[in-house]
Amino acid sequence: MITVNAMGDQCPIPVVKTKNAIKEMKKSDVVEVLVDNEIAVQNLTKMANQKGYEVTSEKKAEGAFRVEMKVEIADVAEETVAEPVVCIPDARKNTVVVISSNVMGGGDDKLGGNLLKAFIFAVTQQDELPSTMLFYNGGAKMTVNDSPALEDLKSLEAQGVEILTCGTCLNFYGLTDELAVGGVTNMYEIVERMNNASLIVKP
Amino acid sequence: MVTFSTVTAAMAMEDYCMGHGVAGRIIPLPQEISAGCGLSWRTQPEEKENLIQMMAEAGLTWESMHECML
């Protein structure tokens, strides 16, 4: 694994450092980039998606993020073509996504589980990210260990999307100690986030 | 990307792959591809031959394969 330390760097430096590290690569490898801000994570994720590298990211601590991309050798050859690095503005909009169940829609729960997983993946692929995602009732099962959407939610969190799960719901389902991404919230904050949203998206 | 003609076939693929530690994941079918049902299996292009053989052995039915950058 190759590590690129871009802590303290603002866009476009993390992307430039990463591209330079990739240029030096002789074989396929995993590149990890350490950064201290969400915008850098967004720009690195966008770069990786454009290049076709598989990319994941996570928030390690306050002001500490890790982006991991799998760079294939065939891609590295293309990397020799110099391209300008463009800093994208913050991709977050004042949209709140509300996940109130561990399935999407009513009917068959196995299908509904797959639909919700696909929905959360599709959120990661949008040019505009939500500012907040709220999880309550059965939706609380999506932010805990063994959730099928955990990797996507960690990536969204690393890009600055606030992931909040209802504490009452975690308690009800016996999942309080299992929360694996984002923070715990209460009904006042849920109402406040919804009230202040310019748009609420509910699958 | 592997596409399937039915959602049931896509879900059977996921069950089998997760149970056997096969790399890849279900994602919604990219809009650039117009085929099959709305779910598809995503994995690395070099897995193609292994995947074809595995699906044949496991009796998993698939519709088409596409190589694309996501």
Tab-separated table of C-alpha atoms in Angstrom:
chain	number	residue	atom	x	y	z
A	1	MET	CA	0.000	0.000	0.000
A	2	ILE	CA	1.163	3.520	-0.813
A	3	THR	CA	0.334	6.272	1.655
A	4	VAL	CA	-0.051	9.905	0.636
A	5	ASN	CA	-0.028	12.327	3.544
A	6	ALA	CA	-2.052	15.396	2.619
A	7	MET	CA	-2.960	16.453	6.144
A	8	GLY	CA	-3.170	20.247	6.338
A	9	ASP	CA	-3.466	20.584	2.558
A	10	GLN	CA	-6.336	22.327	0.799
A	11	CYS	CA	-7.606	21.486	-2.682
A	12	PRO	CA	-6.002	21.021	-5.180
A	13	ILE	CA	-2.903	19.862	-3.249
A	14	PRO	CA	-4.313	16.471	-2.026
A	15	VAL	CA	-5.385	15.589	-5.582
A	16	VAL	CA	-2.050	16.729	-7.054
A	17	LYS	CA	-0.070	14.755	-4.443
A	18	THR	CA	-2.187	11.663	-5.130
A	19	LYS	CA	-1.801	11.945	-8.909
A	20	ASN	CA	1.968	12.326	-8.505
A	21	ALA	CA	2.127	9.242	-6.279
A	22	ILE	CA	0.110	7.260	-8.838
A	23	LYS	CA	2.461	8.370	-11.648
A	24	GLU	CA	5.386	6.840	-9.751
A	25	MET	CA	3.636	3.469	-9.406
A	26	LYS	CA	5.124	0.499	-11.264
A	27	LYS	CA	2.329	-1.978	-10.502
A	28	SER	CA	-1.291	-2.110	-9.366
A	29	ASP	CA	-1.607	-1.159	-5.726
A	30	VAL	CA	-3.839	0.386	-3.094
A	31	VAL	CA	-3.274	4.092	-2.472
A	32	GLU	CA	-4.376	5.571	0.827
A	33	VAL	CA	-4.618	9.325	1.176
A	34	LEU	CA	-4.816	11.006	4.556
A	35	VAL	CA	-6.547	14.385	4.616
A	36	ASP	CA	-8.061	16.690	7.224
A	37	ASN	CA	-11.134	18.082	5.464
A	38	GLU	CA	-14.311	16.803	3.788
A	39	ILE	CA	-13.828	18.852	0.615
A	40	ALA	CA	-10.548	17.042	-0.022
A	41	VAL	CA	-12.385	13.716	0.398
A	42	GLN	CA	-15.032	14.871	-2.106
A	43	ASN	CA	-12.381	15.908	-4.648
A	44	LEU	CA	-10.379	12.684	-4.250
A	45	THR	CA	-13.561	10.607	-4.570
A	46	LYS	CA	-14.526	12.484	-7.713
A	47	MET	CA	-11.053	12.011	-9.183
A	48	ALA	CA	-11.115	8.266	-8.409
A	49	ASN	CA	-14.588	7.882	-9.927
A	50	GLN	CA	-13.477	9.696	-13.083
A	51	LYS	CA	-10.442	7.423	-13.366
A	52	GLY	CA	-12.472	4.291	-12.664
A	53	TYR	CA	-10.603	3.432	-9.451
A	54	GLU	CA	-12.610	1.648	-6.776
A	55	VAL	CA	-12.760	4.149	-3.914
A	56	THR	CA	-13.816	4.065	-0.271
A	57	SER	CA	-13.368	6.621	2.468
A	58	GLU	CA	-13.968	7.011	6.155
A	59	LYS	CA	-13.793	9.571	8.915
A	60	LYS	CA	-11.183	8.339	11.397
A	61	ALA	CA	-11.624	11.181	13.890
A	62	GLU	CA	-12.508	14.872	13.957
A	63	GLY	CA	-10.391	16.418	11.191
A	64	ALA	CA	-8.894	13.081	10.119
A	65	PHE	CA	-10.094	11.293	7.013
A	66	ARG	CA	-8.763	8.358	5.031
A	67	VAL	CA	-9.490	7.777	1.342
A	68	GLU	CA	-8.499	4.445	-0.195
A	69	MET	CA	-8.401	3.777	-3.928
A	70	LYS	CA	-7.463	0.641	-5.831
A	71	VAL	CA	-5.310	1.675	-8.771
A	72	GLU	CA	-5.001	-0.941	-11.505
A	73	ILE	CA	-1.846	-1.095	-13.603
A	74	ALA	CA	-3.735	-0.514	-16.875
A	75	ASP	CA	-5.084	2.721	-15.432
A	76	VAL	CA	-1.602	3.914	-14.482
A	77	ALA	CA	-0.520	4.063	-18.147
A	78	GLU	CA	-3.375	6.458	-18.860
A	79	GLU	CA	-2.266	8.510	-15.902
A	80	THR	CA	0.722	9.834	-17.863
A	81	VAL	CA	-1.638	12.170	-19.725
A	82	ALA	CA	-1.520	15.398	-17.788
A	83	GLU	CA	-4.898	16.871	-16.931
A	84	PRO	CA	-5.661	20.069	-15.093
A	85	VAL	CA	-6.836	19.587	-11.528
A	86	VAL	CA	-10.145	21.308	-10.926
A	87	CYS	CA	-11.366	21.938	-7.404
A	88	ILE	CA	-15.069	21.268	-7.150
A	89	PRO	CA	-17.096	23.472	-4.817
A	90	ASP	CA	-18.589	21.810	-1.748
A	91	ALA	CA	-20.951	19.171	-3.159
A	92	ARG	CA	-23.355	19.353	-0.207
A	93	LYS	CA	-26.751	20.979	-0.547
A	94	ASN	CA	-29.248	21.682	2.186
A	95	THR	CA	-31.091	18.456	1.450
A	96	VAL	CA	-32.013	15.977	4.181
A	97	VAL	CA	-32.434	12.289	3.363
A	98	VAL	CA	-34.733	10.466	5.763
A	99	ILE	CA	-34.421	6.692	6.138
A	100	SER	CA	-37.288	5.466	8.308
A	101	SER	CA	-37.091	1.748	7.614
A	102	ASN	CA	-34.539	-0.927	6.750
A	103	VAL	CA	-36.507	-1.635	3.577
A	104	MET	CA	-37.574	0.631	0.709
A	105	GLY	CA	-41.278	0.514	-0.006
A	106	GLY	CA	-43.878	-1.990	1.070
A	107	GLY	CA	-44.326	-5.444	-0.412
A	108	ASP	CA	-41.487	-7.918	-0.168
A	109	ASP	CA	-38.873	-7.217	2.537
A	110	LYS	CA	-35.997	-9.006	0.801
A	111	LEU	CA	-36.590	-6.928	-2.304
A	112	GLY	CA	-37.094	-3.836	-0.134
A	113	GLY	CA	-33.720	-4.419	1.599
A	114	ASN	CA	-31.985	-4.598	-1.756
A	115	LEU	CA	-33.777	-1.497	-2.996
A	116	LEU	CA	-32.677	0.501	0.060
A	117	LYS	CA	-29.074	-0.646	-0.374
A	118	ALA	CA	-29.249	0.430	-4.022
A	119	PHE	CA	-30.800	3.765	-3.002
A	120	ILE	CA	-27.983	4.552	-0.545
A	121	PHE	CA	-25.361	3.600	-3.151
A	122	ALA	CA	-27.081	5.903	-5.646
A	123	VAL	CA	-26.894	8.768	-3.106
A	124	THR	CA	-23.088	8.344	-3.086
A	125	GLN	CA	-23.069	8.778	-6.881
A	126	GLN	CA	-24.928	12.099	-6.983
A	127	ASP	CA	-23.110	15.302	-7.945
A	128	GLU	CA	-24.925	17.040	-5.100
A	129	LEU	CA	-24.743	15.339	-1.713
A	130	PRO	CA	-27.278	15.822	1.093
A	131	SER	CA	-26.209	17.835	4.134
A	132	THR	CA	-27.745	15.297	6.518
A	133	MET	CA	-29.118	11.757	6.522
A	134	LEU	CA	-31.513	10.878	9.338
A	135	PHE	CA	-32.142	7.272	10.382
A	136	TYR	CA	-35.007	6.323	12.640
A	137	ASN	CA	-37.174	3.326	13.561
A	138	GLY	CA	-36.092	0.403	11.316
A	139	GLY	CA	-33.759	2.804	9.491
A	140	ALA	CA	-31.512	2.679	12.577
A	141	LYS	CA	-30.499	-0.821	11.497
A	142	MET	CA	-28.654	0.710	8.521
A	143	THR	CA	-26.000	2.569	10.559
A	144	VAL	CA	-24.867	-0.278	12.816
A	145	ASN	CA	-22.261	-3.046	12.501
A	146	ASP	CA	-23.134	-5.606	9.811
A	147	SER	CA	-25.319	-3.095	7.949
A	148	PRO	CA	-25.233	-3.827	4.219
A	149	ALA	CA	-24.868	-0.081	3.545
A	150	LEU	CA	-22.053	0.654	6.015
A	151	GLU	CA	-19.292	1.218	3.449
A	152	ASP	CA	-21.413	3.691	1.465
A	153	LEU	CA	-22.493	5.547	4.609
A	154	LYS	CA	-18.886	5.829	5.858
A	155	SER	CA	-17.927	7.257	2.489
A	156	LEU	CA	-20.761	9.803	2.691
A	157	GLU	CA	-19.746	10.744	6.242
A	158	ALA	CA	-16.141	11.265	5.127
A	159	GLN	CA	-17.403	13.626	2.425
A	160	GLY	CA	-19.125	15.719	5.062
A	161	VAL	CA	-22.638	14.286	5.080
A	162	GLU	CA	-23.943	14.328	8.641
A	163	ILE	CA	-25.198	10.837	9.529
A	164	LEU	CA	-27.570	10.897	12.502
A	165	THR	CA	-29.399	7.956	14.047
A	166	CYS	CA	-32.275	8.156	16.494
A	167	GLY	CA	-30.999	7.151	19.938
A	168	THR	CA	-34.411	5.980	21.138
A	169	CYS	CA	-34.593	3.637	18.150
A	170	LEU	CA	-31.094	2.211	18.712
A	171	ASN	CA	-32.072	1.578	22.317
A	172	PHE	CA	-35.369	-0.070	21.341
A	173	TYR	CA	-33.654	-2.487	18.954
A	174	GLY	CA	-30.797	-3.178	21.425
A	175	LEU	CA	-28.284	-1.649	19.014
A	176	THR	CA	-26.907	1.238	21.108
A	177	ASP	CA	-23.430	-0.306	21.307
A	178	GLU	CA	-23.473	-1.318	17.651
A	179	LEU	CA	-23.572	2.134	16.035
A	180	ALA	CA	-20.834	2.079	13.388
A	181	VAL	CA	-21.189	5.364	11.517
A	182	GLY	CA	-22.202	8.917	12.429
A	183	GLY	CA	-23.724	10.152	15.642
A	184	VAL	CA	-26.786	9.685	17.841
A	185	THR	CA	-29.617	12.169	17.763
A	186	ASN	CA	-32.953	12.877	19.413
A	187	MET	CA	-36.408	13.984	18.295
A	188	TYR	CA	-35.699	17.719	18.767
A	189	GLU	CA	-32.726	17.556	16.442
A	190	ILE	CA	-34.636	15.413	13.940
A	191	VAL	CA	-37.425	18.011	13.812
A	192	GLU	CA	-34.898	20.857	13.601
A	193	ARG	CA	-32.984	19.256	10.704
A	194	MET	CA	-36.242	18.601	8.835
A	195	ASN	CA	-37.566	22.110	9.533
A	196	ASN	CA	-34.401	23.749	8.226
A	197	ALA	CA	-34.046	21.567	5.143
A	198	SER	CA	-34.669	23.052	1.709
A	199	LEU	CA	-35.706	19.589	0.541
A	200	ILE	CA	-36.481	16.303	2.282
A	201	VAL	CA	-35.860	13.100	0.333
A	202	LYS	CA	-37.551	9.990	1.688
A	203	PRO	CA	-37.248	6.675	-0.203
B	1	MET	CA	-21.093	-5.277	-14.649
B	2	VAL	CA	-23.225	-8.385	-14.853
B	3	THR	CA	-26.881	-7.806	-15.665
B	4	PHE	CA	-29.760	-10.154	-14.942
B	5	SER	CA	-33.129	-10.587	-16.586
B	6	THR	CA	-34.906	-10.751	-13.216
B	7	VAL	CA	-34.381	-9.190	-9.787
B	8	THR	CA	-34.681	-12.659	-8.273
B	9	ALA	CA	-31.664	-13.791	-10.301
B	10	ALA	CA	-29.680	-10.721	-9.152
B	11	MET	CA	-30.562	-11.436	-5.514
B	12	ALA	CA	-29.620	-15.123	-5.934
B	13	MET	CA	-26.241	-13.965	-7.275
B	14	GLU	CA	-25.707	-11.758	-4.231
B	15	ASP	CA	-26.690	-14.525	-1.802
B	16	TYR	CA	-24.307	-16.971	-3.473
B	17	CYS	CA	-21.384	-14.542	-3.706
B	18	MET	CA	-21.721	-13.336	-0.113
B	19	GLY	CA	-21.954	-16.924	1.105
B	20	HIS	CA	-18.845	-17.936	-0.845
B	21	GLY	CA	-16.714	-14.834	-0.288
B	22	VAL	CA	-16.805	-13.771	-3.945
B	23	ALA	CA	-15.660	-10.163	-4.484
B	24	GLY	CA	-18.155	-7.660	-5.847
B	25	ARG	CA	-21.421	-6.033	-4.906
B	26	ILE	CA	-24.944	-5.346	-6.083
B	27	ILE	CA	-25.499	-1.813	-7.347
B	28	PRO	CA	-28.394	-0.219	-9.222
B	29	LEU	CA	-27.937	-0.711	-12.960
B	30	PRO	CA	-25.995	2.297	-14.313
B	31	GLN	CA	-28.144	4.524	-16.501
B	32	GLU	CA	-25.667	4.107	-19.382
B	33	ILE	CA	-26.649	0.446	-19.641
B	34	SER	CA	-30.114	-0.372	-20.824
B	35	ALA	CA	-30.619	-4.029	-20.058
B	36	GLY	CA	-32.309	-6.526	-17.797
B	37	CYS	CA	-33.617	-5.673	-14.357
B	38	GLY	CA	-32.655	-2.669	-12.233
B	39	LEU	CA	-29.944	-4.383	-10.192
B	40	SER	CA	-26.524	-5.473	-11.413
B	41	TRP	CA	-23.385	-7.125	-10.007
B	42	ARG	CA	-20.251	-5.010	-10.012
B	43	THR	CA	-16.765	-6.457	-9.863
B	44	GLN	CA	-13.309	-5.890	-11.393
B	45	PRO	CA	-12.957	-6.647	-15.145
B	46	GLU	CA	-10.211	-9.251	-14.555
B	47	GLU	CA	-12.740	-11.385	-12.630
B	48	LYS	CA	-14.811	-11.894	-15.784
B	49	GLU	CA	-13.644	-15.401	-16.733
B	50	ASN	CA	-13.731	-16.689	-13.139
B	51	LEU	CA	-17.192	-15.236	-12.724
B	52	ILE	CA	-18.570	-16.859	-15.869
B	53	GLN	CA	-17.252	-20.244	-14.735
B	54	MET	CA	-18.525	-19.769	-11.170
B	55	MET	CA	-22.011	-18.755	-12.309
B	56	ALA	CA	-22.190	-21.766	-14.629
B	57	GLU	CA	-21.155	-24.127	-11.830
B	58	ALA	CA	-23.565	-22.565	-9.341
B	59	GLY	CA	-26.449	-22.539	-11.804
B	60	LEU	CA	-26.807	-18.742	-11.610
B	61	THR	CA	-28.462	-17.227	-14.637
B	62	TRP	CA	-27.220	-13.915	-15.992
B	63	GLU	CA	-28.085	-11.822	-18.984
B	64	SER	CA	-25.118	-9.757	-20.176
B	65	MET	CA	-21.747	-8.346	-19.138
B	66	HIS	CA	-20.453	-4.830	-19.636
B	67	GLU	CA	-17.070	-3.273	-18.955
B	68	CYS	CA	-17.451	0.310	-17.904
B	69	MET	CA	-15.964	2.985	-15.684
B	70	LEU	CA	-18.188	4.022	-12.807
